[in-house]
Short mmCIF file of N, CA and C in Angstrom, two decimals:
data_model
loop_
_atom_site.label_atom_id
_atom_site.label_comp_id
_atom_site.label_asym_id
_atom_site.label_seq_id
_atom_site.Cartn_x
_atom_site.Cartn_y
_atom_site.Cartn_z
N MET T 270 30.99 60.59 61.58
CA MET T 270 29.63 60.10 61.48
C MET T 270 28.99 60.15 62.87
N ARG T 271 27.77 60.64 62.92
CA ARG T 271 27.01 60.60 64.18
C ARG T 271 25.57 60.24 63.86
N ILE T 272 24.95 59.59 64.84
CA ILE T 272 23.54 59.22 64.69
C ILE T 272 22.69 60.40 65.14
N VAL T 273 21.84 60.89 64.25
CA VAL T 273 20.93 61.99 64.55
C VAL T 273 19.64 61.46 65.16
N ARG T 274 19.15 60.35 64.59
CA ARG T 274 17.91 59.75 65.07
C ARG T 274 18.00 58.25 64.91
N HIS T 275 17.55 57.52 65.91
CA HIS T 275 17.53 56.06 65.88
C HIS T 275 16.11 55.59 66.18
N LYS T 276 15.57 54.75 65.32
CA LYS T 276 14.22 54.22 65.53
C LYS T 276 14.23 52.72 65.26
N GLU T 277 13.97 51.92 66.30
CA GLU T 277 13.86 50.49 66.12
C GLU T 277 12.49 50.19 65.53
N ILE T 278 12.49 49.50 64.38
CA ILE T 278 11.21 49.22 63.73
C ILE T 278 10.81 47.75 63.80
N PHE T 279 11.74 46.90 64.22
CA PHE T 279 11.42 45.48 64.39
C PHE T 279 12.39 44.87 65.38
N ALA T 280 11.88 44.05 66.28
CA ALA T 280 12.72 43.29 67.20
C ALA T 280 12.28 41.84 67.14
N GLY T 281 13.16 40.98 66.64
CA GLY T 281 12.83 39.57 66.52
C GLY T 281 13.72 38.72 67.39
N ARG T 282 13.59 37.43 67.22
CA ARG T 282 14.35 36.46 68.00
C ARG T 282 15.83 36.48 67.64
N ILE T 283 16.15 36.78 66.38
CA ILE T 283 17.53 36.71 65.90
C ILE T 283 18.18 38.08 65.74
N PHE T 284 17.43 39.08 65.36
CA PHE T 284 18.01 40.40 65.12
C PHE T 284 16.98 41.49 65.34
N THR T 285 17.46 42.75 65.35
CA THR T 285 16.57 43.92 65.35
C THR T 285 16.86 44.71 64.09
N LEU T 286 15.87 45.46 63.66
CA LEU T 286 16.01 46.30 62.47
C LEU T 286 15.72 47.74 62.89
N SER T 287 16.64 48.63 62.54
CA SER T 287 16.43 50.04 62.86
C SER T 287 16.45 50.88 61.59
N GLN T 288 15.76 52.01 61.69
CA GLN T 288 15.80 53.02 60.63
C GLN T 288 16.40 54.25 61.29
N ASP T 289 17.55 54.65 60.80
CA ASP T 289 18.31 55.71 61.45
C ASP T 289 18.57 56.86 60.49
N GLU T 290 18.79 58.02 61.08
CA GLU T 290 19.28 59.17 60.32
C GLU T 290 20.68 59.45 60.84
N ILE T 291 21.64 59.54 59.92
CA ILE T 291 23.02 59.80 60.32
C ILE T 291 23.52 61.07 59.64
N ALA T 292 24.48 61.71 60.28
CA ALA T 292 25.16 62.86 59.69
C ALA T 292 26.58 62.42 59.39
N ILE T 293 26.99 62.60 58.13
CA ILE T 293 28.33 62.20 57.72
C ILE T 293 28.80 63.12 56.60
N SER T 294 29.99 63.64 56.75
CA SER T 294 30.60 64.53 55.75
C SER T 294 29.66 65.68 55.37
N GLY T 295 29.01 66.27 56.37
CA GLY T 295 28.14 67.42 56.11
C GLY T 295 26.80 67.08 55.49
N ARG T 296 26.48 65.82 55.36
CA ARG T 296 25.20 65.41 54.78
C ARG T 296 24.44 64.55 55.78
N ARG T 297 23.12 64.50 55.58
CA ARG T 297 22.28 63.62 56.39
C ARG T 297 21.72 62.53 55.49
N LEU T 298 21.78 61.32 56.01
CA LEU T 298 21.31 60.17 55.25
C LEU T 298 20.38 59.33 56.11
N GLU T 299 19.38 58.71 55.48
CA GLU T 299 18.55 57.73 56.16
C GLU T 299 19.10 56.36 55.81
N VAL T 300 19.32 55.55 56.83
CA VAL T 300 19.85 54.20 56.62
C VAL T 300 19.04 53.21 57.44
N GLU T 301 19.04 51.98 56.97
CA GLU T 301 18.43 50.89 57.71
C GLU T 301 19.55 49.96 58.14
N CYS T 302 19.44 49.42 59.33
CA CYS T 302 20.51 48.57 59.85
C CYS T 302 19.93 47.38 60.59
N ILE T 303 20.43 46.21 60.25
CA ILE T 303 20.10 44.99 60.99
C ILE T 303 21.15 44.86 62.08
N ARG T 304 20.71 44.80 63.31
CA ARG T 304 21.63 44.64 64.44
C ARG T 304 21.54 43.19 64.90
N HIS T 305 22.69 42.53 64.83
CA HIS T 305 22.79 41.10 65.08
C HIS T 305 23.87 40.87 66.14
N PRO T 306 23.67 39.93 67.06
CA PRO T 306 24.65 39.74 68.14
C PRO T 306 25.98 39.13 67.69
N GLY T 307 26.05 38.64 66.46
CA GLY T 307 27.27 38.01 65.96
C GLY T 307 27.21 36.51 66.11
N GLY T 308 28.20 35.87 65.57
CA GLY T 308 28.20 34.42 65.62
C GLY T 308 29.59 33.86 65.46
N ALA T 309 29.65 32.56 65.36
CA ALA T 309 30.92 31.86 65.17
C ALA T 309 30.70 30.72 64.20
N ALA T 310 31.75 30.42 63.45
CA ALA T 310 31.75 29.30 62.51
C ALA T 310 33.04 28.52 62.72
N VAL T 311 33.01 27.25 62.37
CA VAL T 311 34.17 26.41 62.63
C VAL T 311 34.41 25.47 61.45
N VAL T 312 35.68 25.34 61.08
CA VAL T 312 36.10 24.39 60.05
C VAL T 312 36.67 23.18 60.79
N PRO T 313 35.90 22.09 60.89
CA PRO T 313 36.36 20.90 61.61
C PRO T 313 37.16 19.99 60.68
N ILE T 314 38.35 19.61 61.12
CA ILE T 314 39.24 18.78 60.32
C ILE T 314 39.56 17.48 61.07
N LEU T 315 39.28 16.36 60.43
CA LEU T 315 39.61 15.05 60.99
C LEU T 315 41.11 14.80 60.83
N PRO T 316 41.68 13.84 61.58
CA PRO T 316 43.13 13.59 61.52
C PRO T 316 43.68 13.31 60.12
N ASP T 317 42.86 12.74 59.22
CA ASP T 317 43.33 12.45 57.87
C ASP T 317 43.19 13.65 56.93
N GLY T 318 42.75 14.80 57.44
CA GLY T 318 42.59 15.99 56.62
C GLY T 318 41.21 16.16 56.03
N THR T 319 40.28 15.29 56.36
CA THR T 319 38.90 15.39 55.87
C THR T 319 38.19 16.53 56.59
N VAL T 320 37.40 17.29 55.83
CA VAL T 320 36.62 18.39 56.38
C VAL T 320 35.22 17.88 56.71
N VAL T 321 34.73 18.21 57.90
CA VAL T 321 33.37 17.86 58.29
C VAL T 321 32.50 19.09 58.01
N MET T 322 31.56 18.93 57.08
CA MET T 322 30.66 20.02 56.71
C MET T 322 29.22 19.57 57.00
N ILE T 323 28.30 20.49 56.79
CA ILE T 323 26.90 20.14 56.94
C ILE T 323 26.14 20.57 55.68
N GLU T 324 25.07 19.87 55.40
CA GLU T 324 24.13 20.29 54.37
C GLU T 324 22.86 20.64 55.13
N GLN T 325 22.38 21.87 54.93
CA GLN T 325 21.26 22.36 55.71
C GLN T 325 20.30 23.15 54.82
N TYR T 326 19.02 22.89 54.99
CA TYR T 326 18.02 23.65 54.25
C TYR T 326 17.92 25.05 54.84
N ARG T 327 17.97 26.06 53.96
CA ARG T 327 17.86 27.46 54.37
C ARG T 327 16.64 28.07 53.69
N TYR T 328 15.68 28.41 54.52
CA TYR T 328 14.40 28.94 54.02
C TYR T 328 14.60 30.18 53.16
N ALA T 329 15.45 31.11 53.58
CA ALA T 329 15.61 32.39 52.87
C ALA T 329 16.07 32.20 51.42
N VAL T 330 16.86 31.17 51.15
CA VAL T 330 17.33 30.93 49.79
C VAL T 330 16.61 29.74 49.14
N GLU T 331 15.65 29.18 49.87
CA GLU T 331 14.82 28.08 49.39
C GLU T 331 15.64 26.92 48.83
N SER T 332 16.69 26.57 49.57
CA SER T 332 17.57 25.52 49.09
C SER T 332 18.37 24.93 50.24
N ALA T 333 18.81 23.71 50.06
CA ALA T 333 19.77 23.11 50.98
C ALA T 333 21.16 23.51 50.49
N ILE T 334 21.98 24.03 51.39
CA ILE T 334 23.31 24.45 51.00
C ILE T 334 24.36 23.80 51.91
N TRP T 335 25.57 23.70 51.39
CA TRP T 335 26.67 23.14 52.15
C TRP T 335 27.34 24.26 52.92
N GLU T 336 27.61 23.97 54.19
CA GLU T 336 28.18 24.99 55.07
C GLU T 336 29.16 24.35 56.04
N ILE T 337 29.95 25.20 56.68
CA ILE T 337 30.68 24.77 57.87
C ILE T 337 29.74 25.02 59.04
N PRO T 338 29.87 24.28 60.13
CA PRO T 338 29.01 24.49 61.29
C PRO T 338 29.14 25.93 61.82
N ALA T 339 28.02 26.51 62.18
CA ALA T 339 28.02 27.90 62.65
C ALA T 339 26.74 28.20 63.39
N GLY T 340 26.77 29.30 64.14
CA GLY T 340 25.57 29.71 64.83
C GLY T 340 25.73 31.06 65.50
N ARG T 341 24.63 31.52 66.04
CA ARG T 341 24.53 32.83 66.69
C ARG T 341 25.05 32.76 68.12
N LEU T 342 25.70 33.81 68.55
CA LEU T 342 26.16 33.92 69.93
C LEU T 342 24.97 34.00 70.88
N GLU T 343 25.04 33.28 71.97
CA GLU T 343 24.06 33.39 73.04
C GLU T 343 24.50 34.54 73.95
N PRO T 344 23.59 35.18 74.67
CA PRO T 344 23.99 36.29 75.56
C PRO T 344 25.11 35.86 76.52
N GLY T 345 26.19 36.65 76.54
CA GLY T 345 27.32 36.39 77.42
C GLY T 345 28.28 35.31 76.94
N GLU T 346 28.01 34.69 75.81
CA GLU T 346 28.84 33.60 75.30
C GLU T 346 30.01 34.15 74.48
N SER T 347 31.18 33.57 74.63
CA SER T 347 32.34 33.96 73.82
C SER T 347 32.22 33.33 72.43
N GLN T 348 32.95 33.89 71.48
CA GLN T 348 32.94 33.34 70.11
C GLN T 348 33.48 31.91 70.12
N CYS T 349 34.53 31.66 70.90
CA CYS T 349 35.13 30.33 70.96
C CYS T 349 34.12 29.32 71.53
N ALA T 350 33.45 29.68 72.62
CA ALA T 350 32.45 28.79 73.21
C ALA T 350 31.32 28.51 72.23
N CYS T 351 30.93 29.53 71.47
CA CYS T 351 29.88 29.36 70.46
C CYS T 351 30.33 28.38 69.39
N ALA T 352 31.56 28.52 68.91
CA ALA T 352 32.07 27.62 67.88
C ALA T 352 32.09 26.17 68.37
N LEU T 353 32.56 25.97 69.59
CA LEU T 353 32.61 24.61 70.15
C LEU T 353 31.20 24.03 70.33
N ARG T 354 30.26 24.86 70.80
CA ARG T 354 28.88 24.41 70.99
C ARG T 354 28.25 24.03 69.66
N GLU T 355 28.40 24.91 68.66
CA GLU T 355 27.79 24.65 67.35
C GLU T 355 28.41 23.43 66.67
N LEU T 356 29.71 23.24 66.85
CA LEU T 356 30.38 22.06 66.28
C LEU T 356 29.71 20.79 66.79
N GLU T 357 29.53 20.70 68.10
CA GLU T 357 28.93 19.48 68.65
C GLU T 357 27.44 19.38 68.32
N GLU T 358 26.71 20.49 68.47
CA GLU T 358 25.27 20.44 68.19
C GLU T 358 24.99 20.00 66.76
N GLU T 359 25.74 20.55 65.80
CA GLU T 359 25.42 20.31 64.39
C GLU T 359 26.07 19.08 63.80
N THR T 360 27.26 18.68 64.30
CA THR T 360 27.96 17.54 63.70
C THR T 360 28.13 16.35 64.63
N GLY T 361 28.03 16.57 65.93
CA GLY T 361 28.27 15.50 66.88
C GLY T 361 29.74 15.36 67.26
N TYR T 362 30.59 16.25 66.76
CA TYR T 362 32.02 16.18 67.09
C TYR T 362 32.39 17.21 68.16
N GLN T 363 33.42 16.87 68.93
CA GLN T 363 34.02 17.78 69.89
C GLN T 363 35.46 18.02 69.43
N ALA T 364 35.98 19.23 69.69
CA ALA T 364 37.33 19.58 69.25
C ALA T 364 38.34 19.38 70.37
N GLY T 365 39.48 18.81 70.02
CA GLY T 365 40.59 18.72 70.96
C GLY T 365 41.40 20.01 70.97
N ARG T 366 41.39 20.71 69.84
CA ARG T 366 42.11 21.98 69.70
C ARG T 366 41.29 22.90 68.81
N ILE T 367 41.25 24.18 69.18
CA ILE T 367 40.54 25.17 68.37
C ILE T 367 41.41 26.41 68.26
N GLU T 368 41.43 26.99 67.07
CA GLU T 368 42.27 28.15 66.78
C GLU T 368 41.45 29.17 65.98
N LYS T 369 41.48 30.41 66.42
CA LYS T 369 40.76 31.45 65.68
C LYS T 369 41.52 31.82 64.42
N LEU T 370 40.80 31.87 63.31
CA LEU T 370 41.39 32.24 62.04
C LEU T 370 41.13 33.71 61.69
N ALA T 371 39.90 34.19 61.91
CA ALA T 371 39.57 35.56 61.51
C ALA T 371 38.18 35.95 61.98
N ASP T 372 37.91 37.23 61.92
CA ASP T 372 36.56 37.78 62.08
C ASP T 372 36.16 38.34 60.72
N ILE T 373 34.93 38.05 60.30
CA ILE T 373 34.44 38.60 59.04
C ILE T 373 33.06 39.23 59.25
N TYR T 374 32.77 40.25 58.46
CA TYR T 374 31.42 40.82 58.43
C TYR T 374 30.61 40.02 57.43
N SER T 375 29.37 39.70 57.77
CA SER T 375 28.53 38.94 56.84
C SER T 375 27.94 39.83 55.75
N ALA T 376 27.55 41.04 56.09
CA ALA T 376 26.94 41.96 55.12
C ALA T 376 27.11 43.39 55.64
N PRO T 377 28.33 43.97 55.57
CA PRO T 377 28.63 45.24 56.22
C PRO T 377 27.87 46.46 55.71
N ALA T 378 27.22 46.36 54.58
CA ALA T 378 26.46 47.50 54.07
C ALA T 378 25.21 47.78 54.90
N TYR T 379 24.68 46.75 55.57
CA TYR T 379 23.42 46.95 56.30
C TYR T 379 23.27 46.09 57.55
N CYS T 380 24.34 45.39 57.97
CA CYS T 380 24.21 44.47 59.10
C CYS T 380 25.44 44.53 59.99
N THR T 381 25.24 44.47 61.31
CA THR T 381 26.35 44.53 62.27
C THR T 381 26.98 43.17 62.55
N GLU T 382 26.44 42.10 62.00
CA GLU T 382 26.93 40.75 62.33
C GLU T 382 28.40 40.56 61.98
N ILE T 383 29.15 40.11 62.98
CA ILE T 383 30.53 39.67 62.79
C ILE T 383 30.56 38.18 63.10
N ILE T 384 31.15 37.41 62.18
CA ILE T 384 31.29 35.97 62.38
C ILE T 384 32.77 35.68 62.64
N SER T 385 33.06 35.07 63.78
CA SER T 385 34.42 34.63 64.08
C SER T 385 34.58 33.23 63.53
N ILE T 386 35.63 33.02 62.73
CA ILE T 386 35.87 31.72 62.11
C ILE T 386 37.02 31.03 62.82
N PHE T 387 36.80 29.76 63.15
CA PHE T 387 37.77 28.95 63.89
C PHE T 387 38.13 27.70 63.09
N LEU T 388 39.29 27.15 63.41
CA LEU T 388 39.75 25.88 62.89
C LEU T 388 39.74 24.90 64.06
N ALA T 389 39.10 23.75 63.88
CA ALA T 389 39.03 22.74 64.94
C ALA T 389 39.72 21.47 64.47
N THR T 390 40.64 20.97 65.31
CA THR T 390 41.33 19.72 65.03
C THR T 390 41.26 18.84 66.28
N GLY T 391 41.83 17.65 66.18
CA GLY T 391 41.76 16.72 67.31
C GLY T 391 40.34 16.32 67.62
N LEU T 392 39.54 16.13 66.57
CA LEU T 392 38.11 15.83 66.75
C LEU T 392 37.89 14.46 67.36
N ARG T 393 36.88 14.40 68.21
CA ARG T 393 36.43 13.12 68.77
C ARG T 393 34.90 13.12 68.73
N ALA T 394 34.35 11.93 68.62
CA ALA T 394 32.90 11.79 68.50
C ALA T 394 32.21 12.19 69.79
N GLY T 395 31.15 12.97 69.63
CA GLY T 395 30.26 13.35 70.73
C GLY T 395 28.85 12.99 70.31
N HIS T 396 27.89 13.86 70.62
CA HIS T 396 26.50 13.59 70.26
C HIS T 396 25.92 14.81 69.56
N GLN T 397 25.33 14.58 68.40
CA GLN T 397 24.66 15.65 67.67
C GLN T 397 23.41 16.05 68.45
N LEU T 398 23.21 17.36 68.62
CA LEU T 398 22.09 17.88 69.41
C LEU T 398 21.36 18.95 68.61
N LEU T 399 20.67 18.55 67.57
CA LEU T 399 20.01 19.50 66.69
C LEU T 399 18.87 20.23 67.40
N GLU T 400 18.71 21.51 67.04
CA GLU T 400 17.57 22.28 67.53
C GLU T 400 16.36 21.90 66.70
N LYS T 401 15.16 22.23 67.18
CA LYS T 401 13.94 21.77 66.51
C LYS T 401 13.78 22.34 65.10
N ASP T 402 14.44 23.46 64.80
CA ASP T 402 14.31 24.05 63.46
C ASP T 402 15.50 23.71 62.55
N GLU T 403 16.35 22.77 62.97
CA GLU T 403 17.52 22.40 62.17
C GLU T 403 17.30 21.04 61.51
N PHE T 404 17.55 21.01 60.21
CA PHE T 404 17.47 19.79 59.42
C PHE T 404 18.83 19.68 58.73
N ILE T 405 19.73 18.92 59.34
CA ILE T 405 21.13 18.91 58.93
C ILE T 405 21.59 17.50 58.59
N ARG T 406 22.35 17.42 57.52
CA ARG T 406 23.04 16.17 57.14
C ARG T 406 24.54 16.45 57.23
N VAL T 407 25.27 15.62 57.96
CA VAL T 407 26.72 15.77 58.08
C VAL T 407 27.37 15.19 56.82
N VAL T 408 28.32 15.94 56.26
CA VAL T 408 29.02 15.56 55.03
C VAL T 408 30.52 15.63 55.30
N LYS T 409 31.24 14.58 54.98
CA LYS T 409 32.70 14.57 55.15
C LYS T 409 33.34 14.53 53.77
N LEU T 410 34.22 15.49 53.53
CA LEU T 410 34.89 15.60 52.23
C LEU T 410 36.39 15.76 52.41
N PRO T 411 37.18 15.17 51.51
CA PRO T 411 38.59 15.49 51.53
C PRO T 411 38.74 17.00 51.26
N MET T 412 39.72 17.64 51.87
CA MET T 412 39.91 19.08 51.69
C MET T 412 40.00 19.44 50.22
N GLU T 413 40.70 18.64 49.43
CA GLU T 413 40.84 18.95 48.01
C GLU T 413 39.48 19.03 47.33
N GLU T 414 38.59 18.11 47.65
CA GLU T 414 37.24 18.13 47.05
C GLU T 414 36.43 19.32 47.56
N ALA T 415 36.52 19.61 48.86
CA ALA T 415 35.81 20.77 49.40
C ALA T 415 36.29 22.05 48.73
N LEU T 416 37.60 22.17 48.54
CA LEU T 416 38.15 23.36 47.88
C LEU T 416 37.73 23.44 46.41
N THR T 417 37.70 22.30 45.75
CA THR T 417 37.24 22.28 44.35
C THR T 417 35.81 22.79 44.28
N ARG T 418 34.97 22.34 45.21
CA ARG T 418 33.58 22.81 45.23
C ARG T 418 33.52 24.32 45.47
N VAL T 419 34.38 24.83 46.35
CA VAL T 419 34.42 26.27 46.62
C VAL T 419 34.84 27.02 45.36
N LEU T 420 35.92 26.56 44.74
CA LEU T 420 36.49 27.28 43.59
C LEU T 420 35.65 27.14 42.33
N THR T 421 34.72 26.20 42.29
CA THR T 421 33.85 26.05 41.13
C THR T 421 32.41 26.42 41.46
N ALA T 422 32.23 27.19 42.54
CA ALA T 422 30.92 27.68 42.97
C ALA T 422 29.96 26.58 43.41
N GLY T 423 30.48 25.45 43.82
CA GLY T 423 29.62 24.39 44.35
C GLY T 423 29.17 24.69 45.77
N VAL T 424 29.86 25.61 46.43
CA VAL T 424 29.50 26.05 47.77
C VAL T 424 29.23 27.54 47.66
N SER T 425 28.05 27.98 48.08
CA SER T 425 27.68 29.39 47.88
C SER T 425 27.58 30.19 49.16
N ASP T 426 27.91 29.62 50.29
CA ASP T 426 27.81 30.30 51.57
C ASP T 426 29.12 31.05 51.86
N ALA T 427 29.03 32.36 52.11
CA ALA T 427 30.22 33.20 52.25
C ALA T 427 31.13 32.78 53.41
N LYS T 428 30.56 32.48 54.57
CA LYS T 428 31.42 32.09 55.71
C LYS T 428 32.13 30.79 55.42
N THR T 429 31.49 29.90 54.66
CA THR T 429 32.11 28.63 54.30
C THR T 429 33.24 28.85 53.31
N LEU T 430 33.01 29.70 52.33
CA LEU T 430 34.07 30.01 51.36
C LEU T 430 35.30 30.57 52.08
N ALA T 431 35.07 31.58 52.93
CA ALA T 431 36.17 32.20 53.66
C ALA T 431 36.83 31.21 54.61
N GLY T 432 36.03 30.46 55.35
CA GLY T 432 36.57 29.52 56.33
C GLY T 432 37.42 28.43 55.71
N LEU T 433 36.95 27.83 54.63
CA LEU T 433 37.72 26.76 54.00
C LEU T 433 39.03 27.28 53.42
N LEU T 434 38.99 28.43 52.78
CA LEU T 434 40.22 28.97 52.20
C LEU T 434 41.22 29.36 53.29
N MET T 435 40.75 29.96 54.37
CA MET T 435 41.66 30.31 55.47
C MET T 435 42.20 29.06 56.15
N ALA T 436 41.35 28.06 56.34
CA ALA T 436 41.80 26.82 56.98
C ALA T 436 42.83 26.11 56.11
N ARG T 437 42.58 26.06 54.82
CA ARG T 437 43.53 25.43 53.90
C ARG T 437 44.90 26.09 54.03
N ASN T 438 44.92 27.41 54.03
CA ASN T 438 46.20 28.11 54.14
C ASN T 438 46.88 27.84 55.47
N ARG T 439 46.11 27.88 56.56
CA ARG T 439 46.70 27.65 57.88
C ARG T 439 47.23 26.23 58.00
N LEU T 440 46.49 25.26 57.54
CA LEU T 440 46.91 23.87 57.64
C LEU T 440 48.11 23.57 56.73
N ALA T 441 48.17 24.19 55.58
CA ALA T 441 49.33 24.03 54.70
C ALA T 441 50.58 24.62 55.36
N GLU T 442 50.42 25.76 56.05
CA GLU T 442 51.54 26.38 56.76
C GLU T 442 52.09 25.48 57.85
N THR T 443 51.20 24.77 58.54
CA THR T 443 51.61 23.95 59.68
C THR T 443 51.95 22.52 59.30
N GLY T 444 51.73 22.15 58.03
CA GLY T 444 52.05 20.80 57.58
C GLY T 444 51.11 19.74 58.11
N TYR T 445 49.87 20.11 58.41
CA TYR T 445 48.87 19.17 58.92
C TYR T 445 48.65 18.05 57.90
N ALA T 446 48.36 16.87 58.34
CA ALA T 446 48.16 15.69 57.48
C ALA T 446 47.20 15.98 56.34
N GLY T 447 47.59 15.62 55.14
CA GLY T 447 46.71 15.74 53.98
C GLY T 447 46.63 17.11 53.36
N PHE T 448 47.49 18.05 53.79
CA PHE T 448 47.36 19.41 53.28
C PHE T 448 48.51 19.89 52.43
N ALA T 449 49.54 19.12 52.24
CA ALA T 449 50.66 19.58 51.44
C ALA T 449 50.25 19.81 49.99
N ALA T 450 49.30 19.03 49.49
CA ALA T 450 48.95 19.12 48.07
C ALA T 450 47.59 19.75 47.81
N THR T 451 47.08 20.52 48.76
CA THR T 451 45.72 21.03 48.56
C THR T 451 45.67 22.39 47.89
N ARG T 452 46.79 23.03 47.67
CA ARG T 452 46.77 24.34 46.99
C ARG T 452 46.55 24.11 45.50
N PRO T 453 45.75 24.98 44.88
CA PRO T 453 45.55 24.84 43.42
C PRO T 453 46.89 24.90 42.69
N GLU T 454 46.96 24.20 41.58
CA GLU T 454 48.18 24.13 40.80
C GLU T 454 48.69 25.53 40.48
N GLY T 455 49.98 25.73 40.64
CA GLY T 455 50.61 27.01 40.34
C GLY T 455 50.59 27.99 41.50
N GLU T 456 49.86 27.72 42.58
CA GLU T 456 49.81 28.62 43.72
C GLU T 456 50.88 28.23 44.71
N LYS T 457 51.58 29.19 45.24
CA LYS T 457 52.66 28.91 46.20
C LYS T 457 52.18 29.09 47.61
#
């Protein structure tokens, strides 16, 4: 694959949009691509195994949805630093330990955004520092309830679905408090 022509048609605060012509397998195609700097998301777990989530209104879907804390990378910022910053800004918690679980594409058909997902433990209270466009309610759920919501479509955010399932598996592997019984019945 090679880019024959690249034309930026929009540059905004969060992303740019390009209309490109590419050559692939002897054919030429016109494609549109959202170029995004990437972001980080974090699954915060309290010592008793409770998950700290947020409920946030999202204009694009015209609804408040449940999510794990997340945000866009600032120029020069590492994914880990972004996860730690977003955790405190959105929930008021600071992490004593953070572990990367995975990188995921948010919408690979048309967007370059990669979200790095982290697990945060050893939480201690800090100060919530919401941005002027954030309207967030902190929600604490037992992992079992959070997973039930995921598995019954009560949570519709992709990074949250992936993050909770990966965190559940990692915490069950390590024997973290409250996680021995969080796997759905019949799953090993």
